[in-house]
mmCIF file of C-alpha atoms and ligand atoms in Angstrom:
data_model
loop_
_atom_site.group_PDB
_atom_site.id
_atom_site.type_symbol
_atom_site.label_atom_id
_atom_site.label_comp_id
_atom_site.label_asym_id
_atom_site.label_seq_id
_atom_site.Cartn_x
_atom_site.Cartn_y
_atom_site.Cartn_z
ATOM 1 C CA MET A 1 -47.680 4.305 -19.531
ATOM 2 C CA THR A 2 -47.331 6.540 -16.519
ATOM 3 C CA ARG A 3 -46.950 10.207 -17.288
ATOM 4 C CA LYS A 4 -45.354 12.637 -14.870
ATOM 5 C CA ASN A 5 -47.948 15.170 -13.794
ATOM 6 C CA MET A 6 -47.229 18.829 -14.407
ATOM 7 C CA MET A 7 -48.368 21.868 -12.464
ATOM 8 C CA ALA A 8 -47.549 25.093 -14.294
ATOM 9 C CA GLY A 9 -48.325 28.575 -12.995
ATOM 10 C CA ASN A 10 -49.126 31.148 -15.662
ATOM 11 C CA TRP A 11 -48.601 34.413 -13.847
ATOM 12 C CA LYS A 12 -49.888 36.402 -16.863
ATOM 13 C CA MET A 13 -49.104 40.147 -16.573
ATOM 14 C CA ASN A 14 -48.641 40.078 -12.810
ATOM 15 C CA LYS A 15 -45.619 40.715 -10.572
ATOM 16 C CA THR A 16 -42.834 43.241 -10.936
ATOM 17 C CA VAL A 17 -39.323 41.854 -10.553
ATOM 18 C CA ALA A 18 -39.320 42.640 -6.830
ATOM 19 C CA GLU A 19 -42.713 40.977 -6.385
ATOM 20 C CA ALA A 20 -41.717 37.997 -8.528
ATOM 21 C CA VAL A 21 -38.637 37.368 -6.415
ATOM 22 C CA VAL A 22 -40.802 37.358 -3.292
ATOM 23 C CA LEU A 23 -43.366 34.947 -4.783
ATOM 24 C CA THR A 24 -40.669 32.644 -6.186
ATOM 25 C CA GLN A 25 -38.944 32.604 -2.810
ATOM 26 C CA ASP A 26 -42.268 31.881 -1.089
ATOM 27 C CA ILE A 27 -42.886 28.944 -3.435
ATOM 28 C CA SER A 28 -39.319 27.704 -3.036
ATOM 29 C CA ASN A 29 -39.722 27.842 0.746
ATOM 30 C CA GLN A 30 -42.689 25.465 0.450
ATOM 31 C CA TYR A 31 -40.656 23.005 -1.626
ATOM 32 C CA ASP A 32 -40.716 19.411 -0.536
ATOM 33 C CA PRO A 33 -38.539 16.670 -2.129
ATOM 34 C CA ARG A 34 -41.785 14.850 -3.017
ATOM 35 C CA TRP A 35 -42.352 17.609 -5.593
ATOM 36 C CA GLU A 36 -39.748 15.844 -7.738
ATOM 37 C CA ASP A 37 -42.547 13.505 -8.797
ATOM 38 C CA VAL A 38 -44.288 16.473 -10.465
ATOM 39 C CA ASP A 39 -42.963 18.845 -13.137
ATOM 40 C CA VAL A 40 -43.440 22.166 -11.357
ATOM 41 C CA VAL A 41 -43.131 25.171 -13.664
ATOM 42 C CA LEU A 42 -43.358 28.913 -12.994
ATOM 43 C CA CYS A 43 -44.231 31.084 -16.008
ATOM 44 C CA PRO A 44 -43.756 34.709 -14.966
ATOM 45 C CA PRO A 45 -43.529 37.721 -17.305
ATOM 46 C CA PHE A 46 -40.346 37.922 -19.419
ATOM 47 C CA VAL A 47 -38.551 40.407 -17.158
ATOM 48 C CA ASP A 48 -39.087 38.140 -14.149
ATOM 49 C CA LEU A 49 -37.740 34.955 -15.729
ATOM 50 C CA LYS A 50 -34.072 35.422 -14.939
ATOM 51 C CA PRO A 51 -34.637 36.690 -11.371
ATOM 52 C CA ALA A 52 -37.016 33.775 -10.680
ATOM 53 C CA LYS A 53 -34.551 31.291 -12.158
ATOM 54 C CA THR A 54 -31.747 32.743 -10.018
ATOM 55 C CA VAL A 55 -33.790 32.218 -6.833
ATOM 56 C CA LEU A 56 -34.646 28.625 -7.801
ATOM 57 C CA ASP A 57 -31.050 27.789 -8.752
ATOM 58 C CA PHE A 58 -29.705 29.289 -5.537
ATOM 59 C CA ASP A 59 -32.143 27.186 -3.510
ATOM 60 C CA LYS A 60 -31.353 24.091 -5.618
ATOM 61 C CA VAL A 61 -35.047 23.211 -5.944
ATOM 62 C CA LYS A 62 -36.379 21.209 -8.881
ATOM 63 C CA ILE A 63 -38.749 23.841 -10.207
ATOM 64 C CA SER A 64 -38.521 25.002 -13.836
ATOM 65 C CA VAL A 65 -39.257 28.331 -15.410
ATOM 66 C CA GLY A 66 -41.239 28.848 -18.593
ATOM 67 C CA ALA A 67 -42.094 31.861 -20.721
ATOM 68 C CA GLN A 68 -45.612 32.943 -21.691
ATOM 69 C CA ASP A 69 -44.857 33.579 -25.364
ATOM 70 C CA VAL A 70 -42.009 33.676 -27.891
ATOM 71 C CA HIS A 71 -41.262 34.812 -31.436
ATOM 72 C CA TRP A 72 -40.403 32.175 -34.010
ATOM 73 C CA GLU A 73 -37.421 33.973 -35.550
ATOM 74 C CA PRO A 74 -34.079 33.574 -33.751
ATOM 75 C CA GLU A 75 -33.185 37.279 -34.026
ATOM 76 C CA GLY A 76 -33.854 40.364 -36.096
ATOM 77 C CA ALA A 77 -35.947 43.494 -36.499
ATOM 78 C CA TYR A 78 -38.998 42.440 -34.452
ATOM 79 C CA THR A 79 -39.464 45.256 -31.960
ATOM 80 C CA GLY A 80 -40.785 44.082 -28.641
ATOM 81 C CA GLU A 81 -40.311 40.383 -29.290
ATOM 82 C CA ILE A 82 -38.270 37.698 -27.489
ATOM 83 C CA SER A 83 -36.584 34.767 -29.242
ATOM 84 C CA VAL A 84 -36.025 31.108 -28.428
ATOM 85 C CA PRO A 85 -32.219 31.530 -27.973
ATOM 86 C CA MET A 86 -32.871 34.348 -25.468
ATOM 87 C CA LEU A 87 -35.150 32.062 -23.452
ATOM 88 C CA LYS A 88 -32.797 29.124 -23.761
ATOM 89 C CA GLU A 89 -29.824 31.088 -22.467
ATOM 90 C CA ILE A 90 -31.577 32.022 -19.239
ATOM 91 C CA GLY A 91 -32.626 28.431 -18.616
ATOM 92 C CA CYS A 92 -36.256 28.284 -19.730
ATOM 93 C CA ASP A 93 -37.385 24.696 -20.146
ATOM 94 C CA PHE A 94 -40.959 25.448 -21.246
ATOM 95 C CA CYS A 95 -42.900 28.118 -23.113
ATOM 96 C CA ILE A 96 -46.656 28.661 -23.293
ATOM 97 C CA ILE A 97 -47.929 29.352 -26.814
ATOM 98 C CA GLY A 98 -51.378 29.999 -28.206
ATOM 99 C CA HIS A 99 -52.942 31.109 -24.935
ATOM 100 C CA SER A 100 -56.524 32.229 -25.582
ATOM 101 C CA GLU A 101 -55.669 35.710 -24.290
ATOM 102 C CA ARG A 102 -52.989 35.988 -26.965
ATOM 103 C CA ARG A 103 -55.303 34.560 -29.608
ATOM 104 C CA THR A 104 -58.235 36.840 -28.804
ATOM 105 C CA LEU A 105 -56.505 40.021 -27.611
ATOM 106 C CA PHE A 106 -53.340 39.980 -29.727
ATOM 107 C CA GLY A 107 -54.366 38.211 -32.913
ATOM 108 C CA GLU A 108 -52.285 35.067 -32.520
ATOM 109 C CA THR A 109 -53.331 32.632 -35.242
ATOM 110 C CA ASP A 110 -52.986 28.865 -35.586
ATOM 111 C CA GLU A 111 -50.215 29.493 -38.139
ATOM 112 C CA MET A 112 -48.260 31.606 -35.644
ATOM 113 C CA VAL A 113 -48.720 28.975 -32.955
ATOM 114 C CA ASN A 114 -47.348 26.363 -35.360
ATOM 115 C CA LYS A 115 -44.289 28.498 -36.197
ATOM 116 C CA LYS A 116 -43.651 29.078 -32.500
ATOM 117 C CA ALA A 117 -43.985 25.360 -31.738
ATOM 118 C CA LYS A 118 -41.464 24.473 -34.446
ATOM 119 C CA ALA A 119 -38.977 27.135 -33.293
ATOM 120 C CA LEU A 120 -39.235 26.050 -29.657
ATOM 121 C CA ILE A 121 -38.789 22.364 -30.448
ATOM 122 C CA ALA A 122 -35.777 23.132 -32.672
ATOM 123 C CA GLY A 123 -34.308 25.211 -29.845
ATOM 124 C CA GLY A 124 -34.818 22.584 -27.163
ATOM 125 C CA ILE A 125 -37.673 24.238 -25.243
ATOM 126 C CA ALA A 126 -40.886 22.276 -24.714
ATOM 127 C CA PRO A 127 -43.990 24.137 -25.911
ATOM 128 C CA ILE A 128 -47.112 24.203 -23.772
ATOM 129 C CA VAL A 129 -49.697 24.551 -26.529
ATOM 130 C CA CYS A 130 -52.966 26.082 -25.321
ATOM 131 C CA VAL A 131 -56.248 25.181 -26.971
ATOM 132 C CA GLY A 132 -59.827 25.789 -25.943
ATOM 133 C CA GLU A 133 -63.281 26.787 -27.097
ATOM 134 C CA SER A 134 -65.463 29.812 -26.454
ATOM 135 C CA LEU A 135 -68.891 29.471 -24.887
ATOM 136 C CA ALA A 136 -70.464 30.000 -28.320
ATOM 137 C CA VAL A 137 -68.534 27.032 -29.733
ATOM 138 C CA ARG A 138 -69.495 24.875 -26.748
ATOM 139 C CA ASP A 139 -73.156 25.880 -26.999
ATOM 140 C CA ALA A 140 -73.090 24.996 -30.692
ATOM 141 C CA GLY A 141 -71.891 21.497 -29.756
ATOM 142 C CA GLU A 142 -68.655 21.925 -31.690
ATOM 143 C CA THR A 143 -66.125 21.784 -28.859
ATOM 144 C CA GLU A 144 -64.197 18.641 -29.789
ATOM 145 C CA GLU A 145 -64.068 19.473 -33.473
ATOM 146 C CA TYR A 146 -62.807 23.006 -32.719
ATOM 147 C CA VAL A 147 -60.230 22.027 -30.099
ATOM 148 C CA CYS A 148 -58.868 19.083 -32.090
ATOM 149 C CA ALA A 149 -58.491 21.317 -35.160
ATOM 150 C CA GLN A 150 -56.408 23.695 -33.016
ATOM 151 C CA VAL A 151 -54.224 20.751 -31.965
ATOM 152 C CA ARG A 152 -53.733 19.610 -35.575
ATOM 153 C CA ALA A 153 -52.869 23.128 -36.696
ATOM 154 C CA ALA A 154 -50.377 23.664 -33.867
ATOM 155 C CA PHE A 155 -48.511 20.449 -34.712
ATOM 156 C CA ALA A 156 -48.662 20.664 -38.524
ATOM 157 C CA GLY A 157 -45.363 19.504 -40.032
ATOM 158 C CA ILE A 158 -44.031 18.253 -36.684
ATOM 159 C CA ASP A 159 -43.203 14.544 -36.347
ATOM 160 C CA ALA A 160 -43.563 12.193 -33.382
ATOM 161 C CA VAL A 161 -39.930 12.451 -32.264
ATOM 162 C CA GLU A 162 -40.144 16.239 -32.266
ATOM 163 C CA ALA A 163 -43.539 16.324 -30.549
ATOM 164 C CA LYS A 164 -42.913 13.915 -27.709
ATOM 165 C CA ASP A 165 -41.923 16.500 -25.063
ATOM 166 C CA ALA A 166 -44.591 19.026 -26.042
ATOM 167 C CA VAL A 167 -47.503 19.593 -23.680
ATOM 168 C CA VAL A 168 -51.085 20.496 -24.596
ATOM 169 C CA ALA A 169 -53.178 22.593 -22.205
ATOM 170 C CA TYR A 170 -56.939 22.435 -22.683
ATOM 171 C CA GLU A 171 -58.317 25.728 -21.411
ATOM 172 C CA PRO A 172 -61.984 26.398 -22.165
ATOM 173 C CA ILE A 173 -62.187 30.174 -22.594
ATOM 174 C CA TRP A 174 -65.416 30.376 -20.610
ATOM 175 C CA ALA A 175 -63.626 28.904 -17.579
ATOM 176 C CA ILE A 176 -60.595 31.219 -17.545
ATOM 177 C CA GLY A 177 -60.623 33.720 -14.704
ATOM 178 C CA THR A 178 -64.381 33.325 -14.366
ATOM 179 C CA GLY A 179 -64.500 31.011 -11.377
ATOM 180 C CA ARG A 180 -66.528 28.679 -13.580
ATOM 181 C CA THR A 181 -64.579 25.420 -13.950
ATOM 182 C CA ALA A 182 -65.337 22.701 -16.442
ATOM 183 C CA THR A 183 -66.698 19.683 -14.623
ATOM 184 C CA PRO A 184 -64.207 16.822 -14.374
ATOM 185 C CA GLU A 185 -66.314 14.932 -16.923
ATOM 186 C CA GLN A 186 -66.353 17.843 -19.399
ATOM 187 C CA ALA A 187 -62.605 18.355 -19.027
ATOM 188 C CA GLN A 188 -61.832 14.643 -19.330
ATOM 189 C CA GLU A 189 -63.970 14.311 -22.444
ATOM 190 C CA VAL A 190 -62.054 17.030 -24.285
ATOM 191 C CA CYS A 191 -58.626 15.976 -22.959
ATOM 192 C CA ALA A 192 -59.338 12.432 -24.186
ATOM 193 C CA ALA A 193 -60.261 13.835 -27.603
ATOM 194 C CA VAL A 194 -57.008 15.832 -27.608
ATOM 195 C CA ARG A 195 -55.058 12.661 -26.842
ATOM 196 C CA ALA A 196 -56.881 10.759 -29.577
ATOM 197 C CA THR A 197 -55.875 13.526 -31.989
ATOM 198 C CA LEU A 198 -52.248 13.282 -30.810
ATOM 199 C CA ALA A 199 -52.439 9.503 -31.364
ATOM 200 C CA ASP A 200 -53.737 10.060 -34.853
ATOM 201 C CA LEU A 201 -50.871 12.467 -35.566
ATOM 202 C CA PHE A 202 -47.993 10.739 -33.803
ATOM 203 C CA GLY A 203 -49.064 7.181 -32.998
ATOM 204 C CA ASP A 204 -50.448 5.761 -29.807
ATOM 205 C CA GLU A 205 -47.162 5.305 -27.966
ATOM 206 C CA THR A 206 -46.091 8.925 -28.381
ATOM 207 C CA ALA A 207 -49.568 10.207 -27.520
ATOM 208 C CA GLN A 208 -49.659 8.100 -24.357
ATOM 209 C CA GLY A 209 -46.413 9.730 -23.243
ATOM 210 C CA MET A 210 -47.465 13.343 -23.858
ATOM 211 C CA ARG A 211 -48.977 15.473 -21.099
ATOM 212 C CA VAL A 212 -52.416 17.018 -21.510
ATOM 213 C CA LEU A 213 -53.225 19.650 -18.883
ATOM 214 C CA TYR A 214 -56.468 21.320 -17.881
ATOM 215 C CA GLY A 215 -56.636 25.061 -17.210
ATOM 216 C CA GLY A 216 -59.464 27.390 -16.238
ATOM 217 C CA SER A 217 -60.269 28.325 -12.635
ATOM 218 C CA MET A 218 -58.412 25.283 -11.310
ATOM 219 C CA LYS A 219 -57.893 25.742 -7.589
ATOM 220 C CA PRO A 220 -57.344 23.711 -4.408
ATOM 221 C CA GLU A 221 -61.123 23.227 -3.999
ATOM 222 C CA ASN A 222 -61.646 21.570 -7.386
ATOM 223 C CA VAL A 223 -58.264 20.081 -8.301
ATOM 224 C CA ASP A 224 -58.865 16.587 -6.914
ATOM 225 C CA GLY A 225 -61.776 15.748 -9.199
ATOM 226 C CA LEU A 226 -59.866 16.975 -12.253
ATOM 227 C CA ILE A 227 -56.457 15.465 -11.560
ATOM 228 C CA CYS A 228 -57.813 11.939 -11.098
ATOM 229 C CA GLN A 229 -59.201 11.877 -14.650
ATOM 230 C CA PRO A 230 -57.281 9.451 -16.871
ATOM 231 C CA ASP A 231 -56.385 11.990 -19.570
ATOM 232 C CA ILE A 232 -55.659 15.006 -17.348
ATOM 233 C CA ASP A 233 -51.983 15.152 -16.406
ATOM 234 C CA GLY A 234 -51.923 18.359 -14.400
ATOM 235 C CA GLY A 235 -52.902 21.976 -14.642
ATOM 236 C CA LEU A 236 -52.091 25.337 -16.138
ATOM 237 C CA ILE A 237 -53.010 27.711 -13.363
ATOM 238 C CA GLY A 238 -53.711 31.438 -13.455
ATOM 239 C CA GLY A 239 -55.078 33.096 -10.327
ATOM 240 C CA ALA A 240 -54.322 30.271 -7.885
ATOM 241 C CA ALA A 241 -50.645 30.262 -8.960
ATOM 242 C CA LEU A 242 -50.140 33.770 -7.581
ATOM 243 C CA LYS A 243 -50.159 32.619 -3.960
ATOM 244 C CA ALA A 244 -47.557 30.153 -2.697
ATOM 245 C CA SER A 245 -50.057 28.473 -0.360
ATOM 246 C CA SER A 246 -52.612 27.642 -3.055
ATOM 247 C CA PHE A 247 -49.951 26.721 -5.624
ATOM 248 C CA LYS A 248 -48.405 24.305 -3.108
ATOM 249 C CA GLN A 249 -51.805 22.648 -2.602
ATOM 250 C CA LEU A 250 -52.204 22.266 -6.361
ATOM 251 C CA VAL A 251 -48.754 20.716 -6.741
ATOM 252 C CA GLU A 252 -49.364 18.349 -3.862
ATOM 253 C CA ALA A 253 -52.732 17.294 -5.285
ATOM 254 C CA CYS A 254 -50.699 15.715 -8.117
ATOM 255 C CA LEU A 255 -48.735 13.430 -5.787
HETATM 256 P P1 13P B 301 -57.321 30.995 -14.166
HETATM 257 O O1 13P B 301 -56.729 29.828 -13.394
HETATM 258 O O2 13P B 301 -57.085 32.323 -13.486
HETATM 259 O O3 13P B 301 -58.719 30.752 -14.582
HETATM 260 O O4 13P B 301 -56.443 31.086 -15.534
HETATM 261 C C1 13P B 301 -56.249 29.958 -16.290
HETATM 262 C C2 13P B 301 -55.281 30.269 -17.370
HETATM 263 O O5 13P B 301 -55.597 31.000 -18.294
HETATM 264 C C3 13P B 301 -53.943 29.676 -17.285
HETATM 265 O O6 13P B 301 -53.236 29.841 -18.469
#
């Protein structure tokens, strides 16, 4: 089974609308038809989604936009939140959920991640489910157990047909924004365990078709060793996604 690689840029809380339009245009200017062999996704802040999408549509490039979070209810009295129908209407194809920054800084729980995953799937947006261990968990030798439990919790009550377009991003917390990347072997080991968990949940065929990404200080200098691993199907990129030149190199490393 050949899976299409994915390179997704998580811009986090960076770029005003004006800045986002410039960066999106810079990335679009680098576009090469060969990029069609990769799912290229830009995940800017909410306010930048529509402007970024407008630039990409105008340029007719095959680059998707994704959100960084979502609420599970379709509408209602949830001040500050954004719903799946709102994202769908502006053309979001993907949405990150369960990022470690949301889990640790904003109290996102496994139960919330599961509700978000279900709402996104029902609304036709593919979730990018983030999982990953802290340094304390790794040092205790409990990485696989911890990460696979996060995967099971995120997909609780979801069947194979519903799950097939979902993406899992393995992002060890100790590697995010630290410049300290997991070695290709460390990343592969956990991504393989994630896939084995997906196979247990959804069967081997579905699991073989689902993308598992690595994230955490992935950059042009270390992408090659990671991307050639059998269970790593691309990257979820923070810092290196904020410059068109480095993002282009990351996309092209997937070809
Ligand atoms: P960095 O690439 O900046 O380490 O961030 C990774 C990340 O958290 C992507 O979601």
